[in-house]
PDB file of C-alpha atoms in Angstrom:
ATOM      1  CA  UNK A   1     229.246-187.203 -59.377  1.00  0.00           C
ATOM      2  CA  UNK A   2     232.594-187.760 -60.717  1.00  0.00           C
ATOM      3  CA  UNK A   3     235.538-188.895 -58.573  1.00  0.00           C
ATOM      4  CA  UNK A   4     239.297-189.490 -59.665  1.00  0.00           C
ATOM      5  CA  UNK A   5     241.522-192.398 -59.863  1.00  0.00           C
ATOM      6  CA  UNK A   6     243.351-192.007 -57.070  1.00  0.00           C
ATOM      7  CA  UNK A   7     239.965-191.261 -54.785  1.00  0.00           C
ATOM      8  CA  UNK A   8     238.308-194.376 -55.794  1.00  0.00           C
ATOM      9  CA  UNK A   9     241.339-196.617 -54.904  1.00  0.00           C
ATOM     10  CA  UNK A  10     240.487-195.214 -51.288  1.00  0.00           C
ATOM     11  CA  UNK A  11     236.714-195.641 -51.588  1.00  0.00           C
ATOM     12  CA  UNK A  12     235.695-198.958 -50.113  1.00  0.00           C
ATOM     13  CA  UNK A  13     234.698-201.299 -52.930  1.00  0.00           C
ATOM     14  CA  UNK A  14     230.318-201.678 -51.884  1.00  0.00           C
ATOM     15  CA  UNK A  15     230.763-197.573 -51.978  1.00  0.00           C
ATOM     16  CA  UNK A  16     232.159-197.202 -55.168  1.00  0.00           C
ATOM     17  CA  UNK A  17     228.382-198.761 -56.950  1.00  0.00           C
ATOM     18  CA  UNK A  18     226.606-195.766 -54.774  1.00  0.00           C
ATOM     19  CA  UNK A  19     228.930-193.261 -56.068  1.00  0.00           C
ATOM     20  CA  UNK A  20     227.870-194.102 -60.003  1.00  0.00           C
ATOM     21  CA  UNK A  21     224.289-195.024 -59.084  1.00  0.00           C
ATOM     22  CA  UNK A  22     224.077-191.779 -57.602  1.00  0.00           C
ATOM     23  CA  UNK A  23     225.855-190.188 -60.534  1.00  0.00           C
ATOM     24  CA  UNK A  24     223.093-191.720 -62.629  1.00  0.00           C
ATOM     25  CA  UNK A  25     220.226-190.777 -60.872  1.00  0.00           C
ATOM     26  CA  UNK A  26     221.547-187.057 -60.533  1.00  0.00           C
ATOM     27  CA  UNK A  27     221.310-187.640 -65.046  1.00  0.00           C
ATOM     28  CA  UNK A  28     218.436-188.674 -65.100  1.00  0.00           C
ATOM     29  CA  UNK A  29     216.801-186.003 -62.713  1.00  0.00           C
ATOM     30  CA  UNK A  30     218.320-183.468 -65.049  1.00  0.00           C
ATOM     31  CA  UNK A  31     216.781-185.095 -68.215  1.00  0.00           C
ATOM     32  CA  UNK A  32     213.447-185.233 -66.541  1.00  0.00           C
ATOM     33  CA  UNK A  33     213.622-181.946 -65.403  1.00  0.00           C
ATOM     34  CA  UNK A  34     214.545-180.336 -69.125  1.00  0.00           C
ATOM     35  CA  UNK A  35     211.114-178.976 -71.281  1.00  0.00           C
ATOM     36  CA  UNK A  36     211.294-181.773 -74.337  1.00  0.00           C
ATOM     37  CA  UNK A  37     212.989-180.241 -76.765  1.00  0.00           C
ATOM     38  CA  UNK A  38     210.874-180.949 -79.803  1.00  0.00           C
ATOM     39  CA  UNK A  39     208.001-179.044 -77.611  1.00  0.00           C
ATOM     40  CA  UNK A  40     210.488-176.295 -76.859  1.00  0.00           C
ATOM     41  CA  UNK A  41     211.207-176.177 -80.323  1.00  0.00           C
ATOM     42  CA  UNK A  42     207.206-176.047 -81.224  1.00  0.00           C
ATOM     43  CA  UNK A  43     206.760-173.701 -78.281  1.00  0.00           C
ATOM     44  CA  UNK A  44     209.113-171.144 -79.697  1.00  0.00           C
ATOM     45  CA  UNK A  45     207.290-171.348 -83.452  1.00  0.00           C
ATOM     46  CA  UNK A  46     204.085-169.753 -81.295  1.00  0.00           C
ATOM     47  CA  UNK A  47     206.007-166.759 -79.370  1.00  0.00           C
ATOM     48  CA  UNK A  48     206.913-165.066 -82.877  1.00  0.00           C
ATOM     49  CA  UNK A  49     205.224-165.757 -86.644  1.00  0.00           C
ATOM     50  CA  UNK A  50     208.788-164.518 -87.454  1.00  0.00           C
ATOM     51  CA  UNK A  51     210.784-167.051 -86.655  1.00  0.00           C
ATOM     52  CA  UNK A  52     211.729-169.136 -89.498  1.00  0.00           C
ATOM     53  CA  UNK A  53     213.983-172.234 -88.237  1.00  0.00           C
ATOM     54  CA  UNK A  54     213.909-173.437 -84.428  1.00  0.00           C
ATOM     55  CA  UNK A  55     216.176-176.662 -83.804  1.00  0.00           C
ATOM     56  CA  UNK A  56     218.652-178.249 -81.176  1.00  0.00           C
ATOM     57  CA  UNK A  57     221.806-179.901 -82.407  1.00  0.00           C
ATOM     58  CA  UNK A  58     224.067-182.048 -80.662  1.00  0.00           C
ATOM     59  CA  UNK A  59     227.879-181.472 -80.696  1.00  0.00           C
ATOM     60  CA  UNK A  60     228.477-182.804 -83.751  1.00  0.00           C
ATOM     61  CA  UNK A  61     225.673-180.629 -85.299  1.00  0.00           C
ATOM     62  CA  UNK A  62     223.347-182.861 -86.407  1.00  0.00           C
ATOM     63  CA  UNK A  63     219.552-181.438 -85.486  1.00  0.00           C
ATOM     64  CA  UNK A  64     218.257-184.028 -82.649  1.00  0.00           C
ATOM     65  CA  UNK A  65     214.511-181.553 -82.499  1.00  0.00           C
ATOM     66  CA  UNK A  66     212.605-179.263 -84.575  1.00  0.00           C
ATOM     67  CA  UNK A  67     213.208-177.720 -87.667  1.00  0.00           C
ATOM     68  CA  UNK A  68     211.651-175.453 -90.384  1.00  0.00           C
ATOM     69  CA  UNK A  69     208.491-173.605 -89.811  1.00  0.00           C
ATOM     70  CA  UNK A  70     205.696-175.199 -92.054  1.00  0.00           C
ATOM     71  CA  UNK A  71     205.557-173.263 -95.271  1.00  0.00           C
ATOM     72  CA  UNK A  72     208.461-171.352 -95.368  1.00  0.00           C
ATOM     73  CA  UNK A  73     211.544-172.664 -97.299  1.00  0.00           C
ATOM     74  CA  UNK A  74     214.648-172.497 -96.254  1.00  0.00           C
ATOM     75  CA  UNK A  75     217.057-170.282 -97.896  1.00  0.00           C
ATOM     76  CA  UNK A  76     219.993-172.943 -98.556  1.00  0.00           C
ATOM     77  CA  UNK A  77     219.658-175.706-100.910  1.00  0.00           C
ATOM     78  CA  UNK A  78     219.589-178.666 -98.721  1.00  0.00           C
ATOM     79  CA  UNK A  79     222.502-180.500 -99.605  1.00  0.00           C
ATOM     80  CA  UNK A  80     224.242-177.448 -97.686  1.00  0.00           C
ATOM     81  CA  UNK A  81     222.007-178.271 -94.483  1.00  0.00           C
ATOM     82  CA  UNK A  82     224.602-180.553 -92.679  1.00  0.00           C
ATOM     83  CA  UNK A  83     227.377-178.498 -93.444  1.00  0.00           C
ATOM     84  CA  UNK A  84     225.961-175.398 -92.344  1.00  0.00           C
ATOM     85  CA  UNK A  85     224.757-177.166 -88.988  1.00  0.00           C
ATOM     86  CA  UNK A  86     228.677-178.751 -88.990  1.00  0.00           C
ATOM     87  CA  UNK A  87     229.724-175.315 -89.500  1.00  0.00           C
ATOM     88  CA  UNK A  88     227.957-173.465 -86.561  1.00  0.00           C
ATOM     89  CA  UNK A  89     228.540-176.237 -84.056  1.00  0.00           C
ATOM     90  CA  UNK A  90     232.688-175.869 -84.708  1.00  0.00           C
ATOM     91  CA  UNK A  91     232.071-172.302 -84.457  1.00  0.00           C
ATOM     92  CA  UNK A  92     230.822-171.961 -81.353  1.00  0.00           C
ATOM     93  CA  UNK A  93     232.992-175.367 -79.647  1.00  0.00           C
ATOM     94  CA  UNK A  94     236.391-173.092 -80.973  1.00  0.00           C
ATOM     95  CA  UNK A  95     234.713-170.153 -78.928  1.00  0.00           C
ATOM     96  CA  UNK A  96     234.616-171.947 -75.557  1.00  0.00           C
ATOM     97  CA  UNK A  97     238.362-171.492 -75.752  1.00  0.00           C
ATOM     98  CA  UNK A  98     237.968-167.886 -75.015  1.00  0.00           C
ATOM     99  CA  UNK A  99     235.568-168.631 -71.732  1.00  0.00           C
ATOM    100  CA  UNK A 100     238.491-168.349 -69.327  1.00  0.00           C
ATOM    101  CA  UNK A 101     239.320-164.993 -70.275  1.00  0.00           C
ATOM    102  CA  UNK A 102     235.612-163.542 -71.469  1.00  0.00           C
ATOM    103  CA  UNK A 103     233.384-165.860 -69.615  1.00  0.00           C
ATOM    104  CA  UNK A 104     230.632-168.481 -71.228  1.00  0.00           C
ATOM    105  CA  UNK A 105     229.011-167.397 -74.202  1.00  0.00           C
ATOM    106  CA  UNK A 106     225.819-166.169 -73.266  1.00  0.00           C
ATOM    107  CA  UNK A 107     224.442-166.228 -77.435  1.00  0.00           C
ATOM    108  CA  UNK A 108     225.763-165.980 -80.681  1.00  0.00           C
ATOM    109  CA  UNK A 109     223.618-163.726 -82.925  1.00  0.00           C
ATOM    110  CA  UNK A 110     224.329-163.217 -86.276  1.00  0.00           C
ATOM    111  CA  UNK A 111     222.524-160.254 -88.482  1.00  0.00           C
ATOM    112  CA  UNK A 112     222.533-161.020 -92.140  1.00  0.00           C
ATOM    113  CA  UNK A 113     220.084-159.475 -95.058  1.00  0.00           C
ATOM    114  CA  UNK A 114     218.083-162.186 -95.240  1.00  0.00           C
ATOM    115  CA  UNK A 115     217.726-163.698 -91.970  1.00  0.00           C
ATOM    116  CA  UNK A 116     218.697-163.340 -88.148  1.00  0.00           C
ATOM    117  CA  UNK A 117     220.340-166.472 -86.534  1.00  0.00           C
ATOM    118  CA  UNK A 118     220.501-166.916 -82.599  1.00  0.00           C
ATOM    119  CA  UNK A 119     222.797-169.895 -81.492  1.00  0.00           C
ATOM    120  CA  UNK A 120     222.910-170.319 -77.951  1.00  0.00           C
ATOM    121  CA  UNK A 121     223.287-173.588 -75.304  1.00  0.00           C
ATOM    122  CA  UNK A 122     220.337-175.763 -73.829  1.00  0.00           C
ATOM    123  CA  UNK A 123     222.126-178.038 -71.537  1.00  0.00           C
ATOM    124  CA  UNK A 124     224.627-180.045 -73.745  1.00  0.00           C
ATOM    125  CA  UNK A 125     222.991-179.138 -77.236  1.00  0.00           C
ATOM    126  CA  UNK A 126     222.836-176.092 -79.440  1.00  0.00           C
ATOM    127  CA  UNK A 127     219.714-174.046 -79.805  1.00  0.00           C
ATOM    128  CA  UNK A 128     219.383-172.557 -83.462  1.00  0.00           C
ATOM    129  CA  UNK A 129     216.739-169.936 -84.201  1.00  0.00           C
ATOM    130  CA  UNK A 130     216.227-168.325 -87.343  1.00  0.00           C
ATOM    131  CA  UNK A 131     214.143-164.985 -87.778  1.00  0.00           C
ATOM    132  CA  UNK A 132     213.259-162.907 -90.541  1.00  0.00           C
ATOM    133  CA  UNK A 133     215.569-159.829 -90.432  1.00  0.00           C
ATOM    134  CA  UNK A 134     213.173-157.096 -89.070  1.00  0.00           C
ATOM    135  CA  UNK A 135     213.656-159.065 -86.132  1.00  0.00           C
ATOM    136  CA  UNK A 136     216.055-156.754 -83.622  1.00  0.00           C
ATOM    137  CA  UNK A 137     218.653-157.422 -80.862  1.00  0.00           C
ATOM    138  CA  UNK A 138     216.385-156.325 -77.822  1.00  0.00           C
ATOM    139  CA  UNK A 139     213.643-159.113 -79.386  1.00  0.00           C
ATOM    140  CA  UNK A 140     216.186-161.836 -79.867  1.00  0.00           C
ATOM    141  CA  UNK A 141     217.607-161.378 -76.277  1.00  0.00           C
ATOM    142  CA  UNK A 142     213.925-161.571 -75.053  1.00  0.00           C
ATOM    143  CA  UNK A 143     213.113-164.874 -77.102  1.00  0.00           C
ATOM    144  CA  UNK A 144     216.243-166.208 -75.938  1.00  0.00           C
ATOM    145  CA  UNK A 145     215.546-165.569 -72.155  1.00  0.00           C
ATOM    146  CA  UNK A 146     212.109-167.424 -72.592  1.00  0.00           C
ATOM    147  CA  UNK A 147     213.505-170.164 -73.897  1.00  0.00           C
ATOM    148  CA  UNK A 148     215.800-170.940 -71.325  1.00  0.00           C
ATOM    149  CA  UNK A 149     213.434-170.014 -68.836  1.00  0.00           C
ATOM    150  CA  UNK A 150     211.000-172.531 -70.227  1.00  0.00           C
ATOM    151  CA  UNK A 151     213.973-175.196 -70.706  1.00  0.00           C
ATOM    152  CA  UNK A 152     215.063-175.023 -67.395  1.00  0.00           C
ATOM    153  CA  UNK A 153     211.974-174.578 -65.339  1.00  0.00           C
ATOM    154  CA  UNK A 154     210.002-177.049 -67.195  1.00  0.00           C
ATOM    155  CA  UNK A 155     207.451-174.267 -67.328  1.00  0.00           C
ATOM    156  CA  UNK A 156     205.384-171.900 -69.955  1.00  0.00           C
ATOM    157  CA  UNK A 157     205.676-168.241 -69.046  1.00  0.00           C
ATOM    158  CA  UNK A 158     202.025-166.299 -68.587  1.00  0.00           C
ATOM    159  CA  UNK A 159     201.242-164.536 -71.062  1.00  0.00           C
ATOM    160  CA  UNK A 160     201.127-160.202 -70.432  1.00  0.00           C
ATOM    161  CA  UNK A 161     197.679-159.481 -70.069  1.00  0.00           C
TER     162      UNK A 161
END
């Protein structure tokens, strides 16, 4: 809950403690209520032996979970690693400037010949997958549902039987 300036000169003084202990409680139900991300990121490896990369960044794009799939290398040498994460994270902050006109990104997904990338959001982070490039649109938009259903309803999907 966030109040301004001129509200809380008007909010009596034993008031104005309840209005930020609320405020953190309402955080905290939202952290406890998010899939952990490094299990997300784990959770994602299993859906699709094609995926290469899974990680969340934070909005300065430095990875906070998950990473490269054991036993596949990356394709960049790793002294590009921060600057590519730097890279995407500016990318997609500069495109928020569009969402009053086009509405909120719902993914970014980005077809090269050696590998698919899907950037999308996970509460305040950056989700970053990385798929071989068979991989198609309809199959990215799927993976990316799942993941946000699992993220935000703390829940696996069943599996189709």
């Amino acid at each position: 809950y966030y109040t301004t300036a001129s509200k809380m000169r008007h909010t009596p003084r034993a008031c104005r403690g309840i209005k930020i202990l609320i405020s953190s409680v309402k955080q905290m139900m939202f952290l406890l209520m998010t899939y952990p991300l490094d299990k997300l990121c784990f959770q994602i490896f299993k859906m699709d032996r094609r995926v290469r990369y899974a990680g969340v960044l934070d909005d300065t794009g430095r990875v906070i979970a998950g990473g490269m799939r054991k036993g596949i290398s990356s394709l960049e040498p790793a002294s590009e690693d921060l600057r590519l994460m730097a890279n995407l994270t500016i990318q997609i902050g500069t495109d928020k400037t569009w969402d009053q006109y086009f509405g909120k990104i719902q993914y970014t997904f980005v077809k090269r010949e050696k590998v698919n990338m899907l950037i999308f959001g996970v509460g305040r982070d950056l989700m970053l997958i990385t798929t071989q490039p068979d991989v198609d649109l309809e199959e990215i938009a799927q993976l990316r549902d799942t993941v946000i259903t699992i993220y935000s309803t703390v829940m696996l999907p069943e599996k189709p039987k």
